[in-house]
Amino acid sequence: MPQPLPPVVLVLAGHDPTGGAGIIADSEAIAAAGGWAVTVPTALTVQNLHDVHRVIPTRPDSIHAMVDALGELPVAAIKIGLIADEATLTAVEKVVQRFPGVPVVADPVVKAGGGTELSTPALCRAYAQRLLPLVDILTPNRYELAQLTPDVQDPDDDTARAVALMSQGCQAILVTATDDPRSGSDQQQITHTLHTPDTTRQWQWPRLPGQFHGSGCTLASSLAARLAVGERLLTSCEQAQHFTWQSLSHGYHQGSGQALPRRFFDAHFFTR
């Protein structure tokens, strides 16, 4: 009997050849949450498990052509990842405007896990001014949050930074604190904070040893898939965090590089 297509998530993000981050990671996280990913690469990257060495932005006309070709598929949510230049930002902005009413999750990729900067102050300003009014929930880490709000001087005032971004039109901010915990916080715990115009909600998770590749992609894409299937925002945030933590705790470790999330940790495709 023919099966209906799961809820479709349109992914606009970079391609990571390792599969740890980027559109491969997005596709796995979305599938694990019961969605179906359709992917439009905004950039190709040259990277490994240590760092990003090069970023090649996709031509804007190619981005639009790929989205046009997917027109028969009913998009139920959008996930945005790496935007490497202002031409790509303009293309993504125009794509999102084609889907009014569809929830949009944006992961503002500003710096690679290995330390390479992937954005500029000018691009961050344009991102905040032009894309955030179209975003339902932004999922920055604390470093990304700071780069998007340079006018807030207190390095620990995440609330002021979140309010500043919501004043630009973004509906909610889920701030993760894995890589840059607040000063004076418990280093054995990770605290993620959801800011909305009406409330603030925090979750704590045990800190896992080591560094991970693609945790932000995993979180944002799992969240997008859950919104696509109709979950409420608070539930989606909580379940996406739980899934991400489990993926990291079951992760694969290869050499001295960052560990890879195991997003199908509860699936058994083969035995050894």
CSV table of C-alpha atoms in Angstrom, one decimal:
chain,number,residue,atom,x,y,z
A,1,MET,CA,0.0,0.0,0.0
A,2,PRO,CA,1.4,3.4,-0.9
A,3,GLN,CA,2.7,5.4,2.1
A,4,PRO,CA,2.1,9.1,2.5
A,5,LEU,CA,5.2,11.3,2.7
A,6,PRO,CA,6.3,12.3,6.2
A,7,PRO,CA,6.2,16.0,7.0
A,8,VAL,CA,8.7,17.8,4.7
A,9,VAL,CA,11.5,20.0,6.1
A,10,LEU,CA,13.3,22.2,3.6
A,11,VAL,CA,16.9,22.5,4.6
A,12,LEU,CA,19.0,25.5,3.4
A,13,ALA,CA,22.5,24.8,4.8
A,14,GLY,CA,26.1,23.9,3.9
A,15,HIS,CA,27.5,20.5,3.0
A,16,ASP,CA,30.0,18.9,5.3
A,17,PRO,CA,31.9,16.0,3.6
A,18,THR,CA,32.4,14.3,7.0
A,19,GLY,CA,28.7,13.9,7.5
A,20,GLY,CA,29.0,15.2,11.1
A,21,ALA,CA,27.4,18.5,10.4
A,22,GLY,CA,25.6,20.3,7.5
A,23,ILE,CA,22.9,18.8,5.3
A,24,ILE,CA,23.8,15.2,6.0
A,25,ALA,CA,23.5,15.8,9.7
A,26,ASP,CA,20.2,17.7,9.1
A,27,SER,CA,18.8,14.9,7.0
A,28,GLU,CA,19.6,12.3,9.7
A,29,ALA,CA,18.1,14.3,12.5
A,30,ILE,CA,15.0,15.1,10.6
A,31,ALA,CA,14.5,11.4,9.6
A,32,ALA,CA,15.0,10.3,13.2
A,33,ALA,CA,12.3,12.7,14.3
A,34,GLY,CA,9.8,11.4,11.7
A,35,GLY,CA,10.2,14.0,9.0
A,36,TRP,CA,11.5,14.0,5.4
A,37,ALA,CA,14.4,16.4,4.5
A,38,VAL,CA,14.7,18.1,1.2
A,39,THR,CA,18.1,19.7,1.0
A,40,VAL,CA,19.4,22.8,-0.8
A,41,PRO,CA,23.1,23.3,-0.2
A,42,THR,CA,24.0,26.9,0.5
A,43,ALA,CA,27.7,26.2,0.3
A,44,LEU,CA,30.2,23.4,-0.1
A,45,THR,CA,32.9,23.1,2.5
A,46,VAL,CA,36.4,21.7,2.7
A,47,GLN,CA,36.7,20.3,6.2
A,48,ASN,CA,37.5,17.4,8.4
A,49,LEU,CA,36.9,16.5,12.1
A,50,HIS,CA,39.4,19.2,13.2
A,51,ASP,CA,38.3,22.4,11.3
A,52,VAL,CA,37.0,24.0,8.2
A,53,HIS,CA,39.6,24.9,5.6
A,54,ARG,CA,37.5,26.4,2.8
A,55,VAL,CA,33.9,27.5,2.1
A,56,ILE,CA,32.5,27.7,-1.4
A,57,PRO,CA,29.2,29.5,-1.5
A,58,THR,CA,26.5,28.2,-3.8
A,59,ARG,CA,25.4,30.6,-6.6
A,60,PRO,CA,22.1,32.3,-5.8
A,61,ASP,CA,20.5,31.2,-9.1
A,62,SER,CA,21.4,27.6,-8.3
A,63,ILE,CA,19.7,27.9,-4.9
A,64,HIS,CA,16.5,29.3,-6.5
A,65,ALA,CA,16.6,26.6,-9.2
A,66,MET,CA,16.9,23.8,-6.6
A,67,VAL,CA,14.0,25.2,-4.6
A,68,ASP,CA,11.9,25.6,-7.8
A,69,ALA,CA,12.5,21.9,-8.7
A,70,LEU,CA,11.2,20.9,-5.3
A,71,GLY,CA,7.9,22.6,-5.8
A,72,GLU,CA,5.7,19.5,-5.8
A,73,LEU,CA,6.8,18.7,-2.2
A,74,PRO,CA,4.6,20.3,0.6
A,75,VAL,CA,7.1,22.1,2.9
A,76,ALA,CA,6.0,22.0,6.5
A,77,ALA,CA,9.0,23.6,8.1
A,78,ILE,CA,12.3,25.3,7.1
A,79,LYS,CA,15.7,24.9,8.7
A,80,ILE,CA,18.5,27.4,7.9
A,81,GLY,CA,22.2,26.7,8.5
A,82,LEU,CA,25.4,28.1,7.1
A,83,ILE,CA,25.1,31.4,5.2
A,84,ALA,CA,28.6,32.3,3.9
A,85,ASP,CA,28.0,35.6,2.2
A,86,GLU,CA,25.4,38.4,1.6
A,87,ALA,CA,24.5,37.0,-1.8
A,88,THR,CA,23.5,33.7,-0.1
A,89,LEU,CA,21.6,35.6,2.6
A,90,THR,CA,19.6,37.4,-0.1
A,91,ALA,CA,18.8,34.2,-1.8
A,92,VAL,CA,17.7,32.5,1.5
A,93,GLU,CA,15.7,35.5,2.5
A,94,LYS,CA,13.8,35.3,-0.8
A,95,VAL,CA,13.2,31.6,-0.5
A,96,VAL,CA,11.8,31.8,3.0
A,97,GLN,CA,9.4,34.6,1.8
A,98,ARG,CA,7.9,32.1,-0.6
A,99,PHE,CA,6.6,30.0,2.3
A,100,PRO,CA,4.4,32.3,4.5
A,101,GLY,CA,3.2,30.6,7.7
A,102,VAL,CA,5.7,27.8,7.6
A,103,PRO,CA,7.8,27.6,10.8
A,104,VAL,CA,11.4,28.6,10.3
A,105,VAL,CA,14.3,27.4,12.5
A,106,ALA,CA,17.6,29.1,12.0
A,107,ASP,CA,21.0,28.0,13.3
A,108,PRO,CA,23.4,30.9,12.9
A,109,VAL,CA,26.6,29.2,12.0
A,110,VAL,CA,29.3,31.9,12.8
A,111,LYS,CA,32.3,29.8,13.7
A,112,ALA,CA,33.4,26.2,13.0
A,113,GLY,CA,33.9,23.9,16.0
A,114,GLY,CA,37.6,24.0,15.2
A,115,GLY,CA,37.8,27.7,15.6
A,116,THR,CA,37.6,29.1,12.0
A,117,GLU,CA,35.4,32.1,11.6
A,118,LEU,CA,32.6,31.5,9.0
A,119,SER,CA,31.0,34.9,9.1
A,120,THR,CA,31.9,38.6,9.4
A,121,PRO,CA,30.5,41.5,11.6
A,122,ALA,CA,28.8,43.0,8.5
A,123,LEU,CA,27.2,39.7,7.6
A,124,CYS,CA,26.0,39.2,11.2
A,125,ARG,CA,24.4,42.6,11.1
A,126,ALA,CA,22.7,41.9,7.8
A,127,TYR,CA,21.5,38.5,9.1
A,128,ALA,CA,20.0,40.1,12.2
A,129,GLN,CA,18.3,42.9,10.2
A,130,ARG,CA,17.0,40.9,7.3
A,131,LEU,CA,16.6,37.3,8.2
A,132,LEU,CA,15.5,37.4,11.8
A,133,PRO,CA,12.1,39.0,11.1
A,134,LEU,CA,11.3,35.8,9.1
A,135,VAL,CA,12.5,33.4,11.8
A,136,ASP,CA,10.3,31.6,14.4
A,137,ILE,CA,13.1,30.3,16.5
A,138,LEU,CA,16.9,30.9,16.5
A,139,THR,CA,19.2,28.4,18.0
A,140,PRO,CA,22.6,30.2,18.7
A,141,ASN,CA,25.3,29.2,21.1
A,142,ARG,CA,26.5,31.9,23.4
A,143,TYR,CA,29.3,33.0,21.0
A,144,GLU,CA,26.9,33.3,18.1
A,145,LEU,CA,24.4,35.2,20.3
A,146,ALA,CA,27.1,37.7,21.1
A,147,GLN,CA,28.2,38.1,17.5
A,148,LEU,CA,24.6,38.9,16.5
A,149,THR,CA,24.2,41.5,19.3
A,150,PRO,CA,27.4,43.6,19.4
A,151,ASP,CA,25.7,46.5,21.0
A,152,VAL,CA,25.1,44.6,24.3
A,153,GLN,CA,28.2,45.1,26.3
A,154,ASP,CA,27.7,42.7,29.3
A,155,PRO,CA,29.2,39.4,28.2
A,156,ASP,CA,26.9,37.4,30.5
A,157,ASP,CA,23.6,39.2,29.8
A,158,ASP,CA,22.1,36.6,27.5
A,159,THR,CA,18.6,37.9,28.3
A,160,ALA,CA,19.4,41.4,27.0
A,161,ARG,CA,20.9,39.8,23.9
A,162,ALA,CA,17.8,37.6,23.3
A,163,VAL,CA,15.5,40.6,23.9
A,164,ALA,CA,17.5,42.6,21.3
A,165,LEU,CA,17.1,39.9,18.7
A,166,MET,CA,13.4,39.4,19.4
A,167,SER,CA,12.9,43.1,19.0
A,168,GLN,CA,14.1,42.6,15.4
A,169,GLY,CA,11.2,40.2,14.8
A,170,CYS,CA,12.5,36.8,15.8
A,171,GLN,CA,9.8,35.0,17.8
A,172,ALA,CA,12.0,32.9,20.1
A,173,ILE,CA,15.6,32.2,21.0
A,174,LEU,CA,17.0,28.9,22.3
A,175,VAL,CA,20.5,29.7,23.6
A,176,THR,CA,22.8,26.7,24.0
A,177,ALA,CA,25.8,26.9,26.4
A,178,THR,CA,27.8,23.8,25.7
A,179,ASP,CA,30.9,25.5,24.3
A,180,ASP,CA,30.9,28.9,26.2
A,181,PRO,CA,29.3,28.4,29.6
A,182,ARG,CA,28.5,31.5,31.7
A,183,SER,CA,31.1,32.6,34.2
A,184,GLY,CA,30.5,31.1,37.6
A,185,SER,CA,28.2,28.3,36.3
A,186,ASP,CA,28.5,24.6,37.2
A,187,GLN,CA,31.0,23.2,34.7
A,188,GLN,CA,29.6,19.7,35.0
A,189,GLN,CA,26.2,20.9,33.8
A,190,ILE,CA,25.0,22.5,30.5
A,191,THR,CA,22.2,25.0,30.7
A,192,HIS,CA,20.1,25.8,27.6
A,193,THR,CA,17.7,28.7,27.8
A,194,LEU,CA,14.6,29.4,25.8
A,195,HIS,CA,13.6,33.0,25.5
A,196,THR,CA,10.2,34.1,24.2
A,197,PRO,CA,8.3,37.4,24.6
A,198,ASP,CA,6.3,35.8,27.4
A,199,THR,CA,8.6,33.5,29.3
A,200,THR,CA,12.0,32.1,29.9
A,201,ARG,CA,12.6,28.3,30.4
A,202,GLN,CA,15.8,26.5,31.2
A,203,TRP,CA,17.0,22.9,30.9
A,204,GLN,CA,20.1,21.3,32.4
A,205,TRP,CA,22.0,18.4,30.9
A,206,PRO,CA,25.1,16.5,32.2
A,207,ARG,CA,28.2,17.7,30.4
A,208,LEU,CA,29.7,15.0,28.2
A,209,PRO,CA,33.5,14.7,27.8
A,210,GLY,CA,35.2,15.8,24.6
A,211,GLN,CA,34.2,18.0,21.7
A,212,PHE,CA,31.5,17.2,19.2
A,213,HIS,CA,31.0,18.0,15.5
A,214,GLY,CA,27.5,18.9,14.4
A,215,SER,CA,25.6,19.2,17.7
A,216,GLY,CA,24.1,22.6,16.6
A,217,CYS,CA,22.9,21.2,13.3
A,218,THR,CA,21.4,18.2,15.1
A,219,LEU,CA,19.5,20.3,17.6
A,220,ALA,CA,18.1,22.8,15.0
A,221,SER,CA,17.0,20.1,12.5
A,222,SER,CA,15.4,17.9,15.1
A,223,LEU,CA,13.5,21.0,16.4
A,224,ALA,CA,12.4,21.9,12.8
A,225,ALA,CA,11.2,18.3,12.2
A,226,ARG,CA,9.1,18.4,15.4
A,227,LEU,CA,7.5,21.6,14.5
A,228,ALA,CA,6.8,20.2,11.1
A,229,VAL,CA,4.9,17.2,12.6
A,230,GLY,CA,2.8,19.6,14.7
A,231,GLU,CA,4.5,19.7,18.1
A,232,ARG,CA,4.2,22.8,20.2
A,233,LEU,CA,7.3,25.0,20.5
A,234,LEU,CA,8.2,24.2,24.2
A,235,THR,CA,7.7,20.4,23.6
A,236,SER,CA,9.8,20.6,20.4
A,237,CYS,CA,12.6,22.4,22.2
A,238,GLU,CA,12.7,19.8,25.0
A,239,GLN,CA,12.5,16.8,22.8
A,240,ALA,CA,15.1,18.1,20.4
A,241,GLN,CA,17.5,18.7,23.3
A,242,HIS,CA,17.0,15.2,24.6
A,243,PHE,CA,17.5,13.7,21.1
A,244,THR,CA,20.7,15.7,20.6
A,245,TRP,CA,22.1,14.7,24.0
A,246,GLN,CA,21.4,11.1,23.3
A,247,SER,CA,23.0,11.4,19.9
A,248,LEU,CA,26.2,12.9,21.4
A,249,SER,CA,26.3,10.4,24.3
A,250,HIS,CA,26.2,7.5,21.8
A,251,GLY,CA,28.6,9.3,19.4
A,252,TYR,CA,31.5,7.9,17.4
A,253,HIS,CA,35.1,8.9,18.2
A,254,GLN,CA,37.7,8.8,15.5
A,255,GLY,CA,41.3,9.7,16.3
A,256,SER,CA,41.9,13.1,17.8
A,257,GLY,CA,39.2,15.0,16.0
A,258,GLN,CA,35.8,16.0,17.2
A,259,ALA,CA,33.3,13.2,17.9
A,260,LEU,CA,30.4,12.5,15.5
A,261,PRO,CA,26.8,12.4,16.8
A,262,ARG,CA,25.2,9.0,16.3
A,263,ARG,CA,21.7,10.2,15.3
A,264,PHE,CA,20.3,6.7,14.7
A,265,PHE,CA,21.5,5.6,18.1
A,266,ASP,CA,18.4,3.4,18.6
A,267,ALA,CA,18.4,1.8,15.2
A,268,HIS,CA,20.0,-1.5,14.3
A,269,PHE,CA,20.7,-1.7,10.6
A,270,PHE,CA,23.3,-4.4,10.9
A,271,THR,CA,25.2,-6.5,13.4
A,272,ARG,CA,29.0,-7.1,13.6
